């Protein structure tokens, strides 16, 4: 029987083949590592560039009218953390990026209030300035200083104040109250905390007309799409709702809702709910906090009451204040 001796030394062909395979594997691994490293470096560079141009949102988003049931574009106040400059930013739904940034505001303008018009965005800035920006590109169309003492003359024969006092002194307009700006036609109507109702041209910001109220009002209303305010009668006999022509500033409607119960005379308060129903040609008033809660419907065309009802406050859940209660028109 023959014995075969196994050699422990590999053949030359096997060594060369194994080394070739090892070299190929090392080359492949090196190429993969190089590609991964390049990708990481590239992604780091892109992310760094993106982050350096980002702005931080500081306020609520204002949605623009949606088109074809798509998500709406947004307007939002943003600021650059590096230099704290504030701007209004248009965020586009289509490309998920900012379409434009407005000119910078003052450093404390994170409290800017935004009102959307037809083709204009109105900004009420904390320094009592009213600015109008083009919605399409963010360019500033005009701006006015509401505290400028030369804005409203002391006396003007063509624009008499509401009071009959000929010696009415010039008052400071004050800042724009909350939710006290509306675009109506070719005018933007502004109500200030100083009791001035101002109308500016949407085209160039010129003052078109003004009215001084007897008492500072806290909000600007729309009744049948016309500007309106709750003011006090000049004889302090109660409150009155005045509706103005947006083109001329003339009073076109006057409502004086009141109701009497025992020795109490209820009238509108500054925050009494006023619900306009343009389709029904009506306006509803809810008021009363001392003894009786009253609800009335008035005809907006004739200016006359249609019906009224009420309840004793102590015997019902009628709210004495409407700050946390919102009525609905069903």
CSV table of C-alpha atoms in Angstrom, one decimal:
chain,number,residue,atom,x,y,z
A,1,UNK,CA,0.0,0.0,0.0
A,2,UNK,CA,1.4,3.3,-1.1
A,3,UNK,CA,1.3,6.4,1.1
A,4,UNK,CA,0.9,9.8,-0.3
A,5,UNK,CA,2.7,12.6,1.5
A,6,UNK,CA,0.8,15.9,1.7
A,7,UNK,CA,2.9,19.0,1.2
A,8,UNK,CA,2.4,21.9,3.6
A,9,UNK,CA,3.8,24.4,1.1
A,10,UNK,CA,1.1,26.1,-1.2
A,11,UNK,CA,1.7,26.1,-4.9
A,12,UNK,CA,2.9,29.2,-6.7
A,13,UNK,CA,-0.4,29.5,-8.6
A,14,UNK,CA,-2.5,29.5,-5.5
A,15,UNK,CA,-0.4,32.3,-3.8
A,16,UNK,CA,-0.7,34.6,-6.8
A,17,UNK,CA,-4.5,34.1,-7.1
A,18,UNK,CA,-5.1,34.7,-3.4
A,19,UNK,CA,-3.0,37.9,-3.4
A,20,UNK,CA,-4.8,39.2,-6.5
A,21,UNK,CA,-8.2,38.6,-4.9
A,22,UNK,CA,-7.0,40.3,-1.7
A,23,UNK,CA,-5.8,43.4,-3.6
A,24,UNK,CA,-9.1,43.7,-5.4
A,25,UNK,CA,-11.0,43.5,-2.1
A,26,UNK,CA,-8.8,46.2,-0.6
A,27,UNK,CA,-9.3,48.4,-3.6
A,28,UNK,CA,-13.1,48.0,-3.5
A,29,UNK,CA,-13.1,48.7,0.3
A,30,UNK,CA,-11.0,51.8,-0.3
A,31,UNK,CA,-13.2,53.1,-3.0
A,32,UNK,CA,-16.3,52.6,-0.8
A,33,UNK,CA,-14.6,54.4,2.1
A,34,UNK,CA,-13.6,57.3,-0.1
A,35,UNK,CA,-17.1,57.6,-1.4
A,36,UNK,CA,-18.7,57.6,2.0
A,37,UNK,CA,-16.2,60.1,3.3
A,38,UNK,CA,-16.9,62.4,0.4
A,39,UNK,CA,-20.6,62.1,0.8
A,40,UNK,CA,-20.4,62.9,4.5
A,41,UNK,CA,-18.2,66.0,3.9
A,42,UNK,CA,-20.5,67.1,1.1
A,43,UNK,CA,-23.6,66.7,3.2
A,44,UNK,CA,-21.9,68.6,6.1
A,45,UNK,CA,-21.1,71.5,3.8
A,46,UNK,CA,-24.7,71.6,2.4
A,47,UNK,CA,-26.3,71.5,5.9
A,48,UNK,CA,-24.0,74.2,7.1
A,49,UNK,CA,-24.9,76.5,4.2
A,50,UNK,CA,-28.6,75.9,4.7
A,51,UNK,CA,-28.5,76.6,8.4
A,52,UNK,CA,-26.5,79.8,8.0
A,53,UNK,CA,-29.3,81.3,5.9
A,54,UNK,CA,-32.2,80.1,8.1
A,55,UNK,CA,-34.3,82.6,10.0
A,56,UNK,CA,-36.2,81.9,13.2
A,57,UNK,CA,-40.0,82.3,13.3
A,58,UNK,CA,-41.2,84.5,16.2
A,59,UNK,CA,-44.9,84.9,15.6
A,60,UNK,CA,-48.1,83.2,14.5
A,61,UNK,CA,-48.4,82.2,10.8
A,62,UNK,CA,-50.9,84.1,8.6
A,63,UNK,CA,-52.3,81.7,5.9
A,64,UNK,CA,-52.9,83.1,2.5
A,65,UNK,CA,-56.0,82.1,0.5
A,66,UNK,CA,-55.6,78.5,-0.7
A,67,UNK,CA,-55.7,77.6,-4.4
A,68,UNK,CA,-57.4,74.4,-5.7
A,69,UNK,CA,-57.7,72.9,-2.2
A,70,UNK,CA,-53.9,73.0,-1.8
A,71,UNK,CA,-52.1,73.9,1.4
A,72,UNK,CA,-51.8,77.7,1.6
A,73,UNK,CA,-48.7,79.9,1.5
A,74,UNK,CA,-47.8,81.6,4.8
A,75,UNK,CA,-46.8,85.0,6.1
A,76,UNK,CA,-44.8,85.0,9.3
A,77,UNK,CA,-42.5,87.3,11.2
A,78,UNK,CA,-38.9,86.0,11.3
A,79,UNK,CA,-35.6,87.2,12.7
A,80,UNK,CA,-31.9,86.5,12.2
A,81,UNK,CA,-30.4,85.2,15.5
A,82,UNK,CA,-27.0,86.7,14.6
A,83,UNK,CA,-28.1,90.4,14.4
A,84,UNK,CA,-31.7,90.2,15.7
A,85,UNK,CA,-33.2,92.0,12.7
A,86,UNK,CA,-36.9,91.2,12.1
A,87,UNK,CA,-38.6,90.8,8.7
A,88,UNK,CA,-41.9,89.5,7.3
A,89,UNK,CA,-41.2,86.3,5.4
A,90,UNK,CA,-43.4,84.8,2.7
A,91,UNK,CA,-43.2,81.0,2.9
A,92,UNK,CA,-44.1,79.3,-0.4
A,93,UNK,CA,-45.9,76.0,-0.3
A,94,UNK,CA,-44.8,75.0,-3.8
A,95,UNK,CA,-41.0,75.1,-3.3
A,96,UNK,CA,-41.0,74.8,0.6
A,97,UNK,CA,-38.8,77.9,0.9
A,98,UNK,CA,-39.1,81.6,1.5
A,99,UNK,CA,-40.2,83.6,-1.6
A,100,UNK,CA,-39.2,86.9,-0.1
A,101,UNK,CA,-38.2,88.7,3.0
A,102,UNK,CA,-39.4,92.2,3.7
A,103,UNK,CA,-37.1,95.1,4.7
A,104,UNK,CA,-35.9,94.8,8.3
A,105,UNK,CA,-37.8,96.2,11.2
A,106,UNK,CA,-36.6,97.6,14.4
A,107,UNK,CA,-35.0,95.1,16.9
A,108,UNK,CA,-38.2,94.9,19.0
A,109,UNK,CA,-40.6,94.3,16.2
A,110,UNK,CA,-41.3,90.7,17.1
A,111,UNK,CA,-44.7,92.1,18.3
A,112,UNK,CA,-45.6,93.2,14.8
A,113,UNK,CA,-49.3,92.7,13.9
A,114,UNK,CA,-50.1,91.6,10.4
A,115,UNK,CA,-53.3,92.3,8.4
A,116,UNK,CA,-53.8,90.9,5.0
A,117,UNK,CA,-55.4,93.0,2.2
A,118,UNK,CA,-56.2,92.2,-1.4
A,119,UNK,CA,-52.8,93.0,-2.8
A,120,UNK,CA,-51.1,94.5,0.2
A,121,UNK,CA,-49.9,93.3,3.6
A,122,UNK,CA,-50.3,95.9,6.4
A,123,UNK,CA,-47.9,95.9,9.3
A,124,UNK,CA,-48.5,97.7,12.6
A,125,UNK,CA,-45.1,98.1,14.1
A,126,UNK,CA,-44.4,98.7,17.9
A,127,UNK,CA,-43.0,102.2,17.1
A,128,UNK,CA,-46.5,103.3,16.1
A,129,UNK,CA,-45.8,103.1,12.4
A,130,UNK,CA,-48.1,101.6,9.8
A,131,UNK,CA,-46.4,100.1,6.8
A,132,UNK,CA,-47.9,98.7,3.5
A,133,UNK,CA,-46.0,95.9,1.7
A,134,UNK,CA,-46.6,94.5,-1.8
A,135,UNK,CA,-47.9,91.0,-1.4
A,136,UNK,CA,-46.2,89.8,-4.6
A,137,UNK,CA,-42.6,90.7,-3.7
A,138,UNK,CA,-42.5,92.3,-0.2
A,139,UNK,CA,-41.5,95.7,-1.5
A,140,UNK,CA,-42.6,98.6,0.8
A,141,UNK,CA,-45.3,100.7,-0.9
A,142,UNK,CA,-45.6,103.3,1.9
A,143,UNK,CA,-45.5,103.8,5.6
A,144,UNK,CA,-46.8,106.5,8.0
A,145,UNK,CA,-46.1,107.5,11.6
A,146,UNK,CA,-49.3,107.4,13.5
A,147,UNK,CA,-48.0,109.6,16.3
A,148,UNK,CA,-46.9,112.4,14.0
A,149,UNK,CA,-48.6,115.6,15.4
A,150,UNK,CA,-48.8,117.0,11.9
A,151,UNK,CA,-50.8,114.0,10.7
A,152,UNK,CA,-54.2,115.5,11.7
A,153,UNK,CA,-54.8,119.2,11.7
A,154,UNK,CA,-56.5,120.8,14.7
A,155,UNK,CA,-59.3,122.2,12.6
A,156,UNK,CA,-60.5,121.5,9.1
A,157,UNK,CA,-63.7,122.9,7.6
A,158,UNK,CA,-64.1,119.9,5.3
A,159,UNK,CA,-63.5,117.3,8.0
A,160,UNK,CA,-65.3,118.2,11.2
A,161,UNK,CA,-64.8,116.0,14.3
A,162,UNK,CA,-67.8,114.2,15.8
A,163,UNK,CA,-68.1,116.6,18.7
A,164,UNK,CA,-69.7,120.0,18.3
A,165,UNK,CA,-66.9,121.6,20.4
A,166,UNK,CA,-65.2,124.1,18.0
A,167,UNK,CA,-62.2,124.4,20.3
A,168,UNK,CA,-61.4,120.7,20.2
A,169,UNK,CA,-57.6,120.6,21.0
A,170,UNK,CA,-55.3,118.4,18.9
A,171,UNK,CA,-55.0,115.0,20.6
A,172,UNK,CA,-52.4,112.4,20.1
A,173,UNK,CA,-53.7,109.6,18.0
A,174,UNK,CA,-51.9,106.8,20.0
A,175,UNK,CA,-51.1,103.4,18.6
A,176,UNK,CA,-53.4,101.1,16.7
A,177,UNK,CA,-55.6,99.0,19.0
A,178,UNK,CA,-55.8,95.2,18.7
A,179,UNK,CA,-57.8,94.0,15.6
A,180,UNK,CA,-58.4,97.7,14.6
A,181,UNK,CA,-57.4,97.7,11.0
A,182,UNK,CA,-59.4,96.8,7.9
A,183,UNK,CA,-59.0,97.3,4.2
A,184,UNK,CA,-62.3,98.5,2.7
A,185,UNK,CA,-62.2,99.3,-1.0
A,186,UNK,CA,-59.4,101.7,-1.8
A,187,UNK,CA,-58.9,102.7,1.8
A,188,UNK,CA,-57.4,101.1,4.9
A,189,UNK,CA,-59.3,102.1,8.0
A,190,UNK,CA,-57.4,102.4,11.3
A,191,UNK,CA,-58.7,102.9,14.8
A,192,UNK,CA,-56.2,104.2,17.4
A,193,UNK,CA,-56.1,104.0,21.2
A,194,UNK,CA,-56.3,107.8,21.3
A,195,UNK,CA,-59.8,107.8,19.8
A,196,UNK,CA,-58.9,108.7,16.2
A,197,UNK,CA,-60.5,106.9,13.3
A,198,UNK,CA,-58.2,107.3,10.3
A,199,UNK,CA,-58.6,106.4,6.6
A,200,UNK,CA,-55.5,106.1,4.4
A,201,UNK,CA,-55.2,105.5,0.7
A,202,UNK,CA,-54.1,102.0,-0.2
A,203,UNK,CA,-52.2,103.4,-3.1
A,204,UNK,CA,-49.9,105.9,-1.5
A,205,UNK,CA,-50.7,106.1,2.2
A,206,UNK,CA,-52.2,109.6,2.1
A,207,UNK,CA,-54.7,110.5,4.8
A,208,UNK,CA,-58.1,110.6,3.1
A,209,UNK,CA,-60.3,111.5,6.1
A,210,UNK,CA,-60.4,111.3,9.9
A,211,UNK,CA,-62.8,111.4,12.8
A,212,UNK,CA,-62.3,112.0,16.5
A,213,UNK,CA,-64.5,109.8,18.7
A,214,UNK,CA,-66.1,111.1,21.9
A,215,UNK,CA,-64.5,108.3,23.8
A,216,UNK,CA,-61.5,106.1,23.0
A,217,UNK,CA,-62.8,102.8,21.4
A,218,UNK,CA,-61.3,99.4,21.9
A,219,UNK,CA,-62.2,97.8,18.6
A,220,UNK,CA,-63.1,98.5,15.0
A,221,UNK,CA,-66.2,96.7,13.6
A,222,UNK,CA,-67.5,95.8,10.2
A,223,UNK,CA,-71.3,96.1,9.7
A,224,UNK,CA,-72.4,95.3,6.2
A,225,UNK,CA,-68.7,95.6,5.2
A,226,UNK,CA,-68.6,99.2,6.4
A,227,UNK,CA,-66.4,100.4,9.3
A,228,UNK,CA,-68.2,101.0,12.6
A,229,UNK,CA,-67.3,101.8,16.2
A,230,UNK,CA,-69.0,101.8,19.6
A,231,UNK,CA,-68.7,105.4,20.9
A,232,UNK,CA,-70.2,107.3,23.8
A,233,UNK,CA,-72.9,110.0,23.3
A,234,UNK,CA,-71.7,113.5,23.8
A,235,UNK,CA,-74.1,113.9,26.7
A,236,UNK,CA,-72.9,110.7,28.4
A,237,UNK,CA,-76.4,109.3,28.1
A,238,UNK,CA,-75.2,105.9,26.8
A,239,UNK,CA,-73.4,104.2,23.9
A,240,UNK,CA,-74.0,104.5,20.2
A,241,UNK,CA,-72.8,102.4,17.3
A,242,UNK,CA,-71.7,104.6,14.4
A,243,UNK,CA,-71.3,103.2,10.8
A,244,UNK,CA,-69.1,105.2,8.4
A,245,UNK,CA,-68.9,105.6,4.6
A,246,UNK,CA,-65.4,104.3,3.9
A,247,UNK,CA,-64.9,106.8,1.0
A,248,UNK,CA,-65.9,110.0,2.8
A,249,UNK,CA,-66.0,109.3,6.6
A,250,UNK,CA,-69.6,110.5,6.9
A,251,UNK,CA,-71.9,108.7,9.3
A,252,UNK,CA,-74.4,106.6,7.3
A,253,UNK,CA,-76.0,104.6,10.2
A,254,UNK,CA,-76.5,105.1,13.9
A,255,UNK,CA,-77.7,102.5,16.3
A,256,UNK,CA,-78.5,103.1,20.0
A,257,UNK,CA,-79.4,99.8,21.6
A,258,UNK,CA,-80.8,100.1,25.1
A,259,UNK,CA,-83.1,98.2,27.4
A,260,UNK,CA,-84.5,99.2,30.8
A,261,UNK,CA,-85.4,96.9,33.8
A,262,UNK,CA,-86.7,98.4,37.0
A,263,UNK,CA,-84.2,101.1,37.9
A,264,UNK,CA,-81.5,99.8,35.7
A,265,UNK,CA,-80.7,101.3,32.2
A,266,UNK,CA,-78.6,98.9,30.2
A,267,UNK,CA,-76.6,100.0,27.2
A,268,UNK,CA,-73.7,98.7,25.1
A,269,UNK,CA,-70.3,98.3,26.7
A,270,UNK,CA,-66.9,98.6,24.9
A,271,UNK,CA,-66.7,94.9,24.4
A,272,UNK,CA,-70.4,94.0,23.9
A,273,UNK,CA,-70.8,91.4,21.1
A,274,UNK,CA,-71.9,92.9,17.8
A,275,UNK,CA,-72.7,90.3,15.1
A,276,UNK,CA,-73.3,91.5,11.5
A,277,UNK,CA,-75.4,89.4,9.2
A,278,UNK,CA,-75.0,91.0,5.7
A,279,UNK,CA,-77.0,88.3,3.9
A,280,UNK,CA,-80.0,89.0,6.2
A,281,UNK,CA,-79.5,92.8,6.3
A,282,UNK,CA,-79.3,92.7,10.1
A,283,UNK,CA,-77.0,93.3,13.0
A,284,UNK,CA,-77.4,91.8,16.5
A,285,UNK,CA,-76.4,93.4,19.8
A,286,UNK,CA,-75.8,91.5,23.1
A,287,UNK,CA,-75.3,93.7,26.2
A,288,UNK,CA,-76.2,94.2,29.8
A,289,UNK,CA,-74.2,93.4,32.9
A,290,UNK,CA,-75.9,95.1,35.9
A,291,UNK,CA,-79.4,93.7,36.1
A,292,UNK,CA,-80.7,92.5,32.7
A,293,UNK,CA,-79.1,90.8,29.7
A,294,UNK,CA,-80.5,92.1,26.4
A,295,UNK,CA,-80.4,90.8,22.9
A,296,UNK,CA,-81.6,92.9,19.9
A,297,UNK,CA,-81.8,92.6,16.2
A,298,UNK,CA,-81.7,95.8,14.1
A,299,UNK,CA,-82.3,96.4,10.4
A,300,UNK,CA,-79.1,97.7,8.8
A,301,UNK,CA,-81.0,99.5,6.0
A,302,UNK,CA,-83.5,101.4,8.0
A,303,UNK,CA,-81.5,101.6,11.2
A,304,UNK,CA,-84.6,100.5,13.2
A,305,UNK,CA,-84.9,97.7,15.8
A,306,UNK,CA,-86.7,94.5,14.6
A,307,UNK,CA,-87.0,92.6,17.9
A,308,UNK,CA,-85.6,92.4,21.3
A,309,UNK,CA,-85.6,89.9,24.2
A,310,UNK,CA,-83.9,89.7,27.6
A,311,UNK,CA,-83.4,87.9,30.8
A,312,UNK,CA,-82.7,88.7,34.4
A,313,UNK,CA,-79.0,88.2,34.9
A,314,UNK,CA,-79.3,86.9,38.4
A,315,UNK,CA,-81.8,84.2,37.2
A,316,UNK,CA,-79.8,83.0,34.2
A,317,UNK,CA,-76.3,82.1,32.9
A,318,UNK,CA,-76.1,85.4,31.0
A,319,UNK,CA,-72.4,86.5,31.2
A,320,UNK,CA,-71.6,89.8,32.9
A,321,UNK,CA,-68.5,90.0,30.8
A,322,UNK,CA,-68.0,88.7,27.2
A,323,UNK,CA,-64.2,88.5,27.4
A,324,UNK,CA,-64.3,84.7,27.7
A,325,UNK,CA,-67.6,84.1,26.0
A,326,UNK,CA,-68.2,84.2,22.2
A,327,UNK,CA,-71.8,84.1,20.8
A,328,UNK,CA,-72.5,82.4,17.5
A,329,UNK,CA,-75.0,83.2,14.8
A,330,UNK,CA,-76.6,80.0,13.7
